[in-house]
Amino acid sequence: MSSLFRKNIQEIAGYVPGEQPQTSDWIKLNTNENPYPPSPKVAEAIQKTATSRLNIYPDASATVFREAAADLFSVSPDWILPANGSDENLTIIFRSFCEDGSTIAYPYPSYVLYETLAKIQNCSVERLQLDHNFQWSPQDAAELTKLCRLILVPNPNSPTGNRWTADQLATLRPDNGILVMDEAYGDFPSTPHMGQLLSESRFSKRTIVTRTLSKSYSLAGLRFGFSIADPELTSGMLKVKDSYNCDAIAIAAATAAILDQDWMLNNRRMIVETRQRLANALTSLGFEVSPSDANFIWVVHPSGRHQYIYEQLKAQKILIRFMKFAGSNQLAEGLRISIGSDEEIDKTIDALQQIVKDLNE
Ligand code: PMP
């Protein structure tokens, strides 16, 4: 049967998402979810929609959401294209812009789903290698901008947590393609959202910003994301997306969530405070902690025993992410820890204290 698949599908391994135990007895710090609940207005909106007209199709263009998001990012609604999670933003982008044989690039290490999506689309992939300061070389960037149909940059980056400046991003604009600024974690830095970069003329054309409600808005279980781009791009992408890619409940809930900025910003404030506390505690346990602009931190331990640390935590029902990057020059492996609630982080620090003590003996 496997020979019935397209050749490139036969050959790829498939993306493996983080573990998702569905019981509540885990401290779950492995997939960068928000430990706090979404705005209560989300539940109200869901309830209202669930008891109204689910027998009819939803608004294919999610007008209420587009208007609310447009307002937030100071663009007109035709700059906003909603999707069923930001992973669907990416699928729509690959299907819209990549020909068979196009080349795409992304910083490495970062979000390896880009590679899977590229291969499904029969594209070749160039990894823009990051050095130990999470920077790319200007020569590599200059070469790739000549070659690529798409260059995708998570900003802040995952798993490293750093954020690149507008000037750095500008060096990655393809000569004849699209720069995708993947802002899944774009609400966590202390300066305003990078969506505003689109108002700069150098980014206004051939740039797409992607956003998700999974992280800052506490809605990973809902599945909602959106792209922000010039209408010349969104109008073409509209032809690619499924007509009803976002359901009525998700549209109502996502709209309620982004209209309640106070709720999101308060959760964000707590996460940023806890992030600092966790970083300090891990530094004093001997970890090398990378400064983070996201809702997770990236750490390495001088022992190099990352898999052991991950397994020891898992045995105590604390789930973090052990990551290994084949072929990376500088950043071979480490641990990514999502920022949980204060209680969850206290338990994690206590557990790590013991694990590190055992390691040192
Ligand atoms: N981009 C990056 C960099 C991510 O880490 C994630 C979450 N795994 C996504 C996009 C996708 O987010 P979602 O599909 O949950 O909206």
mmCIF file of C-alpha atoms and ligand atoms in Angstrom:
data_model
loop_
_atom_site.group_PDB
_atom_site.id
_atom_site.type_symbol
_atom_site.label_atom_id
_atom_site.label_comp_id
_atom_site.label_asym_id
_atom_site.label_seq_id
_atom_site.Cartn_x
_atom_site.Cartn_y
_atom_site.Cartn_z
ATOM 1 C CA MET A 1 0.000 0.000 0.000
ATOM 2 C CA SER A 2 2.808 2.432 0.833
ATOM 3 C CA SER A 3 3.670 2.730 -2.867
ATOM 4 C CA LEU A 4 0.298 4.389 -3.450
ATOM 5 C CA PHE A 5 1.501 7.494 -1.654
ATOM 6 C CA ARG A 6 3.241 10.325 -3.476
ATOM 7 C CA LYS A 7 6.973 9.651 -3.470
ATOM 8 C CA ASN A 8 7.796 12.497 -1.091
ATOM 9 C CA ILE A 9 5.131 11.339 1.384
ATOM 10 C CA GLN A 10 6.599 7.814 1.319
ATOM 11 C CA GLU A 11 9.968 9.281 2.171
ATOM 12 C CA ILE A 12 9.209 11.636 5.069
ATOM 13 C CA ALA A 13 9.077 10.512 8.658
ATOM 14 C CA GLY A 14 6.256 12.909 9.629
ATOM 15 C CA TYR A 15 6.299 15.586 12.305
ATOM 16 C CA VAL A 16 6.110 14.311 15.888
ATOM 17 C CA PRO A 17 4.271 16.759 18.179
ATOM 18 C CA GLY A 18 5.097 17.014 21.896
ATOM 19 C CA GLU A 19 3.597 14.462 24.274
ATOM 20 C CA GLN A 20 0.043 15.367 25.291
ATOM 21 C CA PRO A 21 -1.014 13.343 28.364
ATOM 22 C CA GLN A 22 -4.696 14.049 28.852
ATOM 23 C CA THR A 23 -4.886 13.488 32.608
ATOM 24 C CA SER A 24 -4.498 16.398 35.022
ATOM 25 C CA ASP A 25 -1.919 14.753 37.300
ATOM 26 C CA TRP A 26 1.009 15.972 35.170
ATOM 27 C CA ILE A 27 2.970 19.176 35.491
ATOM 28 C CA LYS A 28 3.021 19.890 31.799
ATOM 29 C CA LEU A 29 5.873 22.148 30.747
ATOM 30 C CA ASN A 30 6.631 20.610 27.350
ATOM 31 C CA THR A 31 4.557 22.396 24.696
ATOM 32 C CA ASN A 32 4.529 26.041 25.773
ATOM 33 C CA GLU A 33 0.898 26.217 26.766
ATOM 34 C CA ASN A 34 -0.329 28.948 29.088
ATOM 35 C CA PRO A 35 -0.839 27.710 32.672
ATOM 36 C CA TYR A 36 -3.649 30.214 33.248
ATOM 37 C CA PRO A 37 -7.215 29.891 31.938
ATOM 38 C CA PRO A 38 -8.501 32.045 29.073
ATOM 39 C CA SER A 39 -10.667 35.109 29.699
ATOM 40 C CA PRO A 40 -14.079 34.222 31.218
ATOM 41 C CA LYS A 41 -15.547 36.044 28.224
ATOM 42 C CA VAL A 42 -14.334 33.130 26.077
ATOM 43 C CA ALA A 43 -16.542 30.635 27.953
ATOM 44 C CA GLU A 44 -19.503 33.030 27.656
ATOM 45 C CA ALA A 45 -18.971 33.354 23.908
ATOM 46 C CA ILE A 46 -18.680 29.561 23.518
ATOM 47 C CA GLN A 47 -21.864 28.969 25.466
ATOM 48 C CA LYS A 48 -23.777 31.563 23.519
ATOM 49 C CA THR A 49 -22.639 30.137 20.176
ATOM 50 C CA ALA A 50 -23.250 26.538 21.249
ATOM 51 C CA THR A 51 -26.878 27.290 22.052
ATOM 52 C CA SER A 52 -27.540 29.288 18.906
ATOM 53 C CA ARG A 53 -27.131 28.431 15.258
ATOM 54 C CA LEU A 54 -24.778 25.493 14.959
ATOM 55 C CA ASN A 55 -27.013 24.036 12.246
ATOM 56 C CA ILE A 56 -25.736 26.587 9.742
ATOM 57 C CA TYR A 57 -22.198 27.001 8.388
ATOM 58 C CA PRO A 58 -19.960 29.561 10.041
ATOM 59 C CA ASP A 59 -18.963 32.853 8.414
ATOM 60 C CA ALA A 60 -16.293 31.649 5.945
ATOM 61 C CA SER A 61 -14.330 34.866 6.339
ATOM 62 C CA ALA A 62 -14.721 35.128 10.146
ATOM 63 C CA THR A 63 -15.644 38.803 9.789
ATOM 64 C CA VAL A 64 -16.028 39.591 13.494
ATOM 65 C CA PHE A 65 -12.617 38.162 14.266
ATOM 66 C CA ARG A 66 -10.938 39.908 11.344
ATOM 67 C CA GLU A 67 -12.378 43.241 12.420
ATOM 68 C CA ALA A 68 -11.231 42.798 16.018
ATOM 69 C CA ALA A 69 -7.729 41.656 14.991
ATOM 70 C CA ALA A 70 -7.441 44.451 12.415
ATOM 71 C CA ASP A 71 -8.202 46.947 15.128
ATOM 72 C CA LEU A 72 -5.557 45.450 17.407
ATOM 73 C CA PHE A 73 -2.845 45.571 14.749
ATOM 74 C CA SER A 74 -3.924 48.892 13.156
ATOM 75 C CA VAL A 75 -4.514 47.427 9.708
ATOM 76 C CA SER A 76 -7.672 46.990 7.656
ATOM 77 C CA PRO A 77 -9.605 43.682 7.987
ATOM 78 C CA ASP A 78 -8.453 42.456 4.568
ATOM 79 C CA TRP A 79 -4.934 42.149 6.041
ATOM 80 C CA ILE A 80 -6.152 39.390 8.399
ATOM 81 C CA LEU A 81 -6.581 35.745 7.379
ATOM 82 C CA PRO A 82 -7.862 33.423 10.150
ATOM 83 C CA ALA A 83 -6.749 29.792 10.411
ATOM 84 C CA ASN A 84 -7.357 26.668 12.446
ATOM 85 C CA GLY A 85 -4.242 27.209 14.590
ATOM 86 C CA SER A 86 -0.996 28.748 13.427
ATOM 87 C CA ASP A 87 0.145 25.423 11.997
ATOM 88 C CA GLU A 88 -2.665 25.904 9.495
ATOM 89 C CA ASN A 89 -1.362 29.410 8.734
ATOM 90 C CA LEU A 90 1.864 27.706 7.745
ATOM 91 C CA THR A 91 0.141 25.025 5.658
ATOM 92 C CA ILE A 92 -1.790 27.701 3.777
ATOM 93 C CA ILE A 93 1.435 29.641 3.162
ATOM 94 C CA PHE A 94 3.325 26.601 1.833
ATOM 95 C CA ARG A 95 0.437 25.587 -0.420
ATOM 96 C CA SER A 96 0.015 29.150 -1.683
ATOM 97 C CA PHE A 97 3.595 30.023 -2.545
ATOM 98 C CA CYS A 98 5.737 26.915 -3.000
ATOM 99 C CA GLU A 99 6.139 25.226 -6.364
ATOM 100 C CA ASP A 100 7.463 21.685 -6.688
ATOM 101 C CA GLY A 101 11.211 22.122 -6.264
ATOM 102 C CA SER A 102 11.123 25.569 -4.594
ATOM 103 C CA THR A 103 13.697 26.166 -1.880
ATOM 104 C CA ILE A 104 12.746 27.316 1.596
ATOM 105 C CA ALA A 105 14.980 28.196 4.539
ATOM 106 C CA TYR A 106 14.660 28.615 8.274
ATOM 107 C CA PRO A 107 17.053 29.227 11.172
ATOM 108 C CA TYR A 108 18.325 26.038 12.753
ATOM 109 C CA PRO A 109 17.570 25.065 15.459
ATOM 110 C CA SER A 110 14.005 26.291 15.389
ATOM 111 C CA TYR A 111 10.547 24.967 14.494
ATOM 112 C CA VAL A 112 11.173 21.766 12.563
ATOM 113 C CA LEU A 113 7.568 21.544 11.345
ATOM 114 C CA TYR A 114 8.657 23.910 8.534
ATOM 115 C CA GLU A 115 10.805 21.127 7.197
ATOM 116 C CA THR A 116 7.937 18.623 7.166
ATOM 117 C CA LEU A 117 5.621 21.088 5.431
ATOM 118 C CA ALA A 118 8.305 21.800 2.841
ATOM 119 C CA LYS A 119 8.793 18.126 2.080
ATOM 120 C CA ILE A 120 5.046 17.507 1.754
ATOM 121 C CA GLN A 121 5.108 20.275 -0.857
ATOM 122 C CA ASN A 122 8.138 18.753 -2.613
ATOM 123 C CA CYS A 123 10.437 21.643 -1.716
ATOM 124 C CA SER A 124 14.065 21.546 -0.705
ATOM 125 C CA VAL A 125 15.129 22.909 2.650
ATOM 126 C CA GLU A 126 18.151 24.978 3.611
ATOM 127 C CA ARG A 127 18.990 25.318 7.288
ATOM 128 C CA LEU A 128 20.329 28.725 8.269
ATOM 129 C CA GLN A 129 22.732 27.584 10.969
ATOM 130 C CA LEU A 130 22.709 29.569 14.207
ATOM 131 C CA ASP A 131 25.907 30.012 16.194
ATOM 132 C CA HIS A 132 26.150 29.696 19.975
ATOM 133 C CA ASN A 133 24.804 33.279 20.299
ATOM 134 C CA PHE A 134 21.811 32.279 18.157
ATOM 135 C CA GLN A 135 22.951 34.439 15.242
ATOM 136 C CA TRP A 136 23.226 33.555 11.551
ATOM 137 C CA SER A 137 26.118 34.602 9.353
ATOM 138 C CA PRO A 138 25.405 37.537 7.007
ATOM 139 C CA GLN A 139 26.991 35.571 4.140
ATOM 140 C CA ASP A 140 24.587 32.641 4.618
ATOM 141 C CA ALA A 141 21.653 35.057 4.803
ATOM 142 C CA ALA A 142 22.716 36.843 1.618
ATOM 143 C CA GLU A 143 23.006 33.554 -0.258
ATOM 144 C CA LEU A 144 19.636 32.235 0.906
ATOM 145 C CA THR A 145 17.724 35.403 0.068
ATOM 146 C CA LYS A 146 18.769 34.860 -3.565
ATOM 147 C CA LEU A 147 17.566 31.247 -3.592
ATOM 148 C CA CYS A 148 14.424 31.035 -1.495
ATOM 149 C CA ARG A 149 10.747 31.233 -2.164
ATOM 150 C CA LEU A 150 10.060 31.311 1.582
ATOM 151 C CA ILE A 151 12.231 32.134 4.580
ATOM 152 C CA LEU A 152 10.489 31.379 7.876
ATOM 153 C CA VAL A 153 11.685 32.861 11.154
ATOM 154 C CA PRO A 154 10.057 32.237 14.521
ATOM 155 C CA ASN A 155 10.454 35.449 16.476
ATOM 156 C CA PRO A 156 10.977 34.950 19.404
ATOM 157 C CA ASN A 157 12.627 31.721 18.355
ATOM 158 C CA SER A 158 11.752 28.299 19.725
ATOM 159 C CA PRO A 159 13.469 26.550 21.442
ATOM 160 C CA THR A 160 16.117 29.210 22.128
ATOM 161 C CA GLY A 161 13.751 31.993 23.286
ATOM 162 C CA ASN A 162 15.748 34.860 21.764
ATOM 163 C CA ARG A 163 14.247 37.551 19.592
ATOM 164 C CA TRP A 164 15.902 39.047 16.511
ATOM 165 C CA THR A 165 15.680 42.754 15.714
ATOM 166 C CA ALA A 166 13.876 44.295 12.767
ATOM 167 C CA ASP A 167 17.222 45.088 11.136
ATOM 168 C CA GLN A 168 18.327 41.473 11.460
ATOM 169 C CA LEU A 169 15.041 40.221 10.012
ATOM 170 C CA ALA A 170 15.402 42.620 7.112
ATOM 171 C CA THR A 171 18.540 40.741 6.022
ATOM 172 C CA LEU A 172 16.371 37.662 5.467
ATOM 173 C CA ARG A 173 13.887 39.109 2.991
ATOM 174 C CA PRO A 174 14.044 36.883 -0.115
ATOM 175 C CA ASP A 175 14.737 38.767 -3.376
ATOM 176 C CA ASN A 176 11.902 36.926 -5.043
ATOM 177 C CA GLY A 177 9.874 35.343 -2.276
ATOM 178 C CA ILE A 178 8.209 35.826 1.085
ATOM 179 C CA LEU A 179 9.571 36.398 4.582
ATOM 180 C CA VAL A 180 7.352 34.710 7.173
ATOM 181 C CA MET A 181 7.723 36.115 10.684
ATOM 182 C CA ASP A 182 6.221 33.423 12.888
ATOM 183 C CA GLU A 183 5.130 35.290 16.016
ATOM 184 C CA ALA A 184 3.639 32.379 17.950
ATOM 185 C CA TYR A 185 5.402 33.881 20.997
ATOM 186 C CA GLY A 186 5.104 37.507 19.873
ATOM 187 C CA ASP A 187 3.173 38.700 22.937
ATOM 188 C CA PHE A 188 5.856 37.757 25.443
ATOM 189 C CA PRO A 189 8.658 40.286 24.784
ATOM 190 C CA SER A 190 8.399 43.523 26.715
ATOM 191 C CA THR A 191 8.296 45.778 23.635
ATOM 192 C CA PRO A 192 5.202 46.114 21.401
ATOM 193 C CA HIS A 193 4.110 43.359 19.052
ATOM 194 C CA MET A 194 6.148 42.872 15.948
ATOM 195 C CA GLY A 195 2.959 42.837 13.851
ATOM 196 C CA GLN A 196 3.582 46.548 13.794
ATOM 197 C CA LEU A 197 6.664 45.965 11.652
ATOM 198 C CA LEU A 198 4.312 45.577 8.731
ATOM 199 C CA SER A 199 3.723 49.312 8.816
ATOM 200 C CA GLU A 200 7.414 49.827 7.920
ATOM 201 C CA SER A 201 7.735 50.075 4.158
ATOM 202 C CA ARG A 202 10.578 47.532 4.012
ATOM 203 C CA PHE A 203 8.258 44.879 5.502
ATOM 204 C CA SER A 204 4.907 45.931 4.079
ATOM 205 C CA LYS A 205 5.269 43.855 0.892
ATOM 206 C CA ARG A 206 6.163 40.167 0.627
ATOM 207 C CA THR A 207 6.083 39.684 4.390
ATOM 208 C CA ILE A 208 3.594 37.618 6.373
ATOM 209 C CA VAL A 209 3.291 37.713 10.153
ATOM 210 C CA THR A 210 1.686 34.629 11.685
ATOM 211 C CA ARG A 211 0.054 34.612 15.106
ATOM 212 C CA THR A 212 -1.611 32.042 17.336
ATOM 213 C CA LEU A 213 -4.090 32.154 20.198
ATOM 214 C CA SER A 214 -2.548 28.974 21.649
ATOM 215 C CA LYS A 215 0.035 30.686 23.850
ATOM 216 C CA SER A 216 -0.635 34.209 25.144
ATOM 217 C CA TYR A 217 -4.432 33.773 24.964
ATOM 218 C CA SER A 218 -4.474 30.337 26.679
ATOM 219 C CA LEU A 219 -6.386 28.671 23.834
ATOM 220 C CA ALA A 220 -4.187 25.810 22.602
ATOM 221 C CA GLY A 221 -7.168 23.453 22.870
ATOM 222 C CA LEU A 222 -9.353 25.647 20.682
ATOM 223 C CA ARG A 223 -7.100 25.838 17.584
ATOM 224 C CA PHE A 224 -7.045 29.367 16.268
ATOM 225 C CA GLY A 225 -4.400 31.449 14.544
ATOM 226 C CA PHE A 226 -4.211 34.124 11.874
ATOM 227 C CA SER A 227 -1.899 35.638 9.297
ATOM 228 C CA ILE A 228 -1.370 39.362 8.828
ATOM 229 C CA ALA A 229 -0.240 40.460 5.382
ATOM 230 C CA ASP A 230 -0.866 42.809 2.505
ATOM 231 C CA PRO A 231 -4.269 42.063 0.868
ATOM 232 C CA GLU A 232 -2.435 41.180 -2.355
ATOM 233 C CA LEU A 233 -1.154 38.162 -0.422
ATOM 234 C CA THR A 234 -4.174 37.372 1.754
ATOM 235 C CA SER A 235 -6.533 37.441 -1.255
ATOM 236 C CA GLY A 236 -4.501 34.674 -2.907
ATOM 237 C CA MET A 237 -4.172 32.702 0.326
ATOM 238 C CA LEU A 238 -7.957 32.886 0.698
ATOM 239 C CA LYS A 239 -8.245 30.698 -2.421
ATOM 240 C CA VAL A 240 -6.139 28.019 -0.731
ATOM 241 C CA LYS A 241 -7.708 27.778 2.709
ATOM 242 C CA ASP A 242 -10.670 25.465 3.316
ATOM 243 C CA SER A 243 -13.859 27.504 3.045
ATOM 244 C CA TYR A 244 -14.873 26.811 6.637
ATOM 245 C CA ASN A 245 -11.474 26.331 8.248
ATOM 246 C CA CYS A 246 -12.562 27.987 11.516
ATOM 247 C CA ASP A 247 -15.758 26.808 13.164
ATOM 248 C CA ALA A 248 -18.413 29.088 14.660
ATOM 249 C CA ILE A 249 -17.430 28.327 18.252
ATOM 250 C CA ALA A 250 -13.751 29.007 17.580
ATOM 251 C CA ILE A 251 -14.499 32.284 15.788
ATOM 252 C CA ALA A 252 -16.667 33.536 18.678
ATOM 253 C CA ALA A 253 -14.187 32.386 21.339
ATOM 254 C CA ALA A 254 -11.132 33.807 19.580
ATOM 255 C CA THR A 255 -12.861 37.137 19.081
ATOM 256 C CA ALA A 256 -13.797 37.326 22.776
ATOM 257 C CA ALA A 257 -10.204 36.455 23.703
ATOM 258 C CA ILE A 258 -8.508 39.161 21.666
ATOM 259 C CA LEU A 259 -11.059 41.746 22.772
ATOM 260 C CA ASP A 260 -10.059 41.104 26.393
ATOM 261 C CA GLN A 261 -6.500 42.455 26.217
ATOM 262 C CA ASP A 262 -6.405 43.169 29.971
ATOM 263 C CA TRP A 263 -6.832 39.462 30.708
ATOM 264 C CA MET A 264 -4.100 38.408 28.311
ATOM 265 C CA LEU A 265 -1.695 41.093 29.520
ATOM 266 C CA ASN A 266 -2.208 40.133 33.151
ATOM 267 C CA ASN A 267 -1.448 36.470 32.422
ATOM 268 C CA ARG A 268 1.561 37.581 30.426
ATOM 269 C CA ARG A 269 2.824 39.671 33.334
ATOM 270 C CA MET A 270 2.619 36.667 35.687
ATOM 271 C CA ILE A 271 4.405 34.447 33.155
ATOM 272 C CA VAL A 272 7.219 36.966 32.650
ATOM 273 C CA GLU A 273 7.718 37.246 36.432
ATOM 274 C CA THR A 274 7.793 33.476 36.867
ATOM 275 C CA ARG A 275 10.183 33.175 33.913
ATOM 276 C CA GLN A 276 12.679 35.407 35.706
ATOM 277 C CA ARG A 277 12.309 33.464 38.936
ATOM 278 C CA LEU A 278 12.851 30.135 37.178
ATOM 279 C CA ALA A 279 15.856 31.506 35.286
ATOM 280 C CA ASN A 280 17.451 32.704 38.537
ATOM 281 C CA ALA A 281 16.830 29.388 40.290
ATOM 282 C CA LEU A 282 18.257 27.328 37.422
ATOM 283 C CA THR A 283 21.295 29.573 37.142
ATOM 284 C CA SER A 284 22.055 28.961 40.791
ATOM 285 C CA LEU A 285 21.686 25.206 40.182
ATOM 286 C CA GLY A 286 24.484 25.463 37.611
ATOM 287 C CA PHE A 287 22.433 25.507 34.404
ATOM 288 C CA GLU A 288 23.367 27.818 31.559
ATOM 289 C CA VAL A 289 20.134 29.730 30.974
ATOM 290 C CA SER A 290 19.540 31.607 27.713
ATOM 291 C CA PRO A 291 17.761 34.964 28.102
ATOM 292 C CA SER A 292 14.179 34.459 26.935
ATOM 293 C CA ASP A 293 11.580 36.704 25.326
ATOM 294 C CA ALA A 294 9.082 33.833 25.204
ATOM 295 C CA ASN A 295 6.958 31.730 27.591
ATOM 296 C CA PHE A 296 9.701 29.108 27.959
ATOM 297 C CA ILE A 297 13.392 28.981 28.654
ATOM 298 C CA TRP A 298 16.195 27.068 27.002
ATOM 299 C CA VAL A 299 18.842 25.635 29.303
ATOM 300 C CA VAL A 300 21.881 23.432 29.061
ATOM 301 C CA HIS A 301 23.625 21.708 31.927
ATOM 302 C CA PRO A 302 27.431 21.418 32.018
ATOM 303 C CA SER A 303 27.116 17.663 32.716
ATOM 304 C CA GLY A 304 25.483 17.216 29.286
ATOM 305 C CA ARG A 305 23.050 14.762 30.949
ATOM 306 C CA HIS A 306 19.944 16.360 29.449
ATOM 307 C CA GLN A 307 18.135 13.172 28.611
ATOM 308 C CA TYR A 308 18.716 11.899 32.147
ATOM 309 C CA ILE A 309 17.344 15.109 33.678
ATOM 310 C CA TYR A 310 14.294 14.934 31.403
ATOM 311 C CA GLU A 311 13.666 11.294 32.356
ATOM 312 C CA GLN A 312 14.091 11.922 36.075
ATOM 313 C CA LEU A 313 11.527 14.729 35.918
ATOM 314 C CA LYS A 314 9.183 12.586 33.855
ATOM 315 C CA ALA A 315 9.350 9.839 36.480
ATOM 316 C CA GLN A 316 7.910 12.468 38.842
ATOM 317 C CA LYS A 317 5.208 13.406 36.333
ATOM 318 C CA ILE A 318 6.894 16.628 35.340
ATOM 319 C CA LEU A 319 7.089 16.874 31.567
ATOM 320 C CA ILE A 320 9.627 19.175 29.908
ATOM 321 C CA ARG A 321 11.206 18.946 26.435
ATOM 322 C CA PHE A 322 14.532 17.270 25.771
ATOM 323 C CA MET A 323 15.707 18.442 22.366
ATOM 324 C CA LYS A 324 18.490 17.208 20.175
ATOM 325 C CA PHE A 325 19.393 18.916 16.937
ATOM 326 C CA ALA A 326 21.081 16.657 14.440
ATOM 327 C CA GLY A 327 23.559 18.512 12.297
ATOM 328 C CA SER A 328 23.547 21.702 14.340
ATOM 329 C CA ASN A 329 27.032 23.210 14.510
ATOM 330 C CA GLN A 330 26.846 24.647 17.973
ATOM 331 C CA LEU A 331 23.573 23.822 19.690
ATOM 332 C CA ALA A 332 23.499 20.077 19.817
ATOM 333 C CA GLU A 333 21.021 19.510 22.646
ATOM 334 C CA GLY A 334 19.350 21.002 25.695
ATOM 335 C CA LEU A 335 16.134 21.320 27.658
ATOM 336 C CA ARG A 336 13.198 23.576 26.925
ATOM 337 C CA ILE A 337 10.978 24.328 29.917
ATOM 338 C CA SER A 338 7.627 26.081 29.469
ATOM 339 C CA ILE A 339 6.671 28.601 32.126
ATOM 340 C CA GLY A 340 3.973 27.066 34.308
ATOM 341 C CA SER A 341 2.114 28.466 37.300
ATOM 342 C CA ASP A 342 4.168 29.468 40.350
ATOM 343 C CA GLU A 343 3.202 26.259 42.122
ATOM 344 C CA GLU A 344 4.220 24.094 39.157
ATOM 345 C CA ILE A 345 7.517 25.909 38.794
ATOM 346 C CA ASP A 346 8.253 25.608 42.542
ATOM 347 C CA LYS A 347 7.761 21.830 42.319
ATOM 348 C CA THR A 348 9.956 21.670 39.229
ATOM 349 C CA ILE A 349 12.743 23.656 40.901
ATOM 350 C CA ASP A 350 12.564 21.372 43.970
ATOM 351 C CA ALA A 351 12.763 18.271 41.794
ATOM 352 C CA LEU A 352 15.676 19.686 39.784
ATOM 353 C CA GLN A 353 17.555 20.565 42.951
ATOM 354 C CA GLN A 354 17.575 16.889 43.941
ATOM 355 C CA ILE A 355 18.371 15.641 40.430
ATOM 356 C CA VAL A 356 21.337 18.004 40.080
ATOM 357 C CA LYS A 357 22.558 17.069 43.560
ATOM 358 C CA ASP A 358 22.493 13.367 42.569
ATOM 359 C CA LEU A 359 24.316 14.222 39.333
ATOM 360 C CA ASN A 360 27.066 16.018 41.203
ATOM 361 C CA GLU A 361 27.686 13.176 43.628
HETATM 362 N N1 PMP B 1 5.005 28.356 15.356
HETATM 363 C C1 PMP B 1 5.800 28.042 16.389
HETATM 364 C C2 PMP B 1 7.197 28.580 16.427
HETATM 365 C C3 PMP B 1 5.323 27.217 17.413
HETATM 366 O O1 PMP B 1 6.145 26.877 18.445
HETATM 367 C C4 PMP B 1 3.994 26.733 17.345
HETATM 368 C C5 PMP B 1 3.461 25.841 18.444
HETATM 369 N N2 PMP B 1 4.000 24.558 18.439
HETATM 370 C C6 PMP B 1 3.214 27.074 16.255
HETATM 371 C C7 PMP B 1 3.744 27.895 15.273
HETATM 372 C C8 PMP B 1 1.831 26.537 16.063
HETATM 373 O O2 PMP B 1 0.899 26.990 16.985
HETATM 374 P P1 PMP B 1 -0.617 26.531 16.938
HETATM 375 O O3 PMP B 1 -0.799 25.599 15.772
HETATM 376 O O4 PMP B 1 -0.907 25.903 18.247
HETATM 377 O O5 PMP B 1 -1.402 27.790 16.735
#
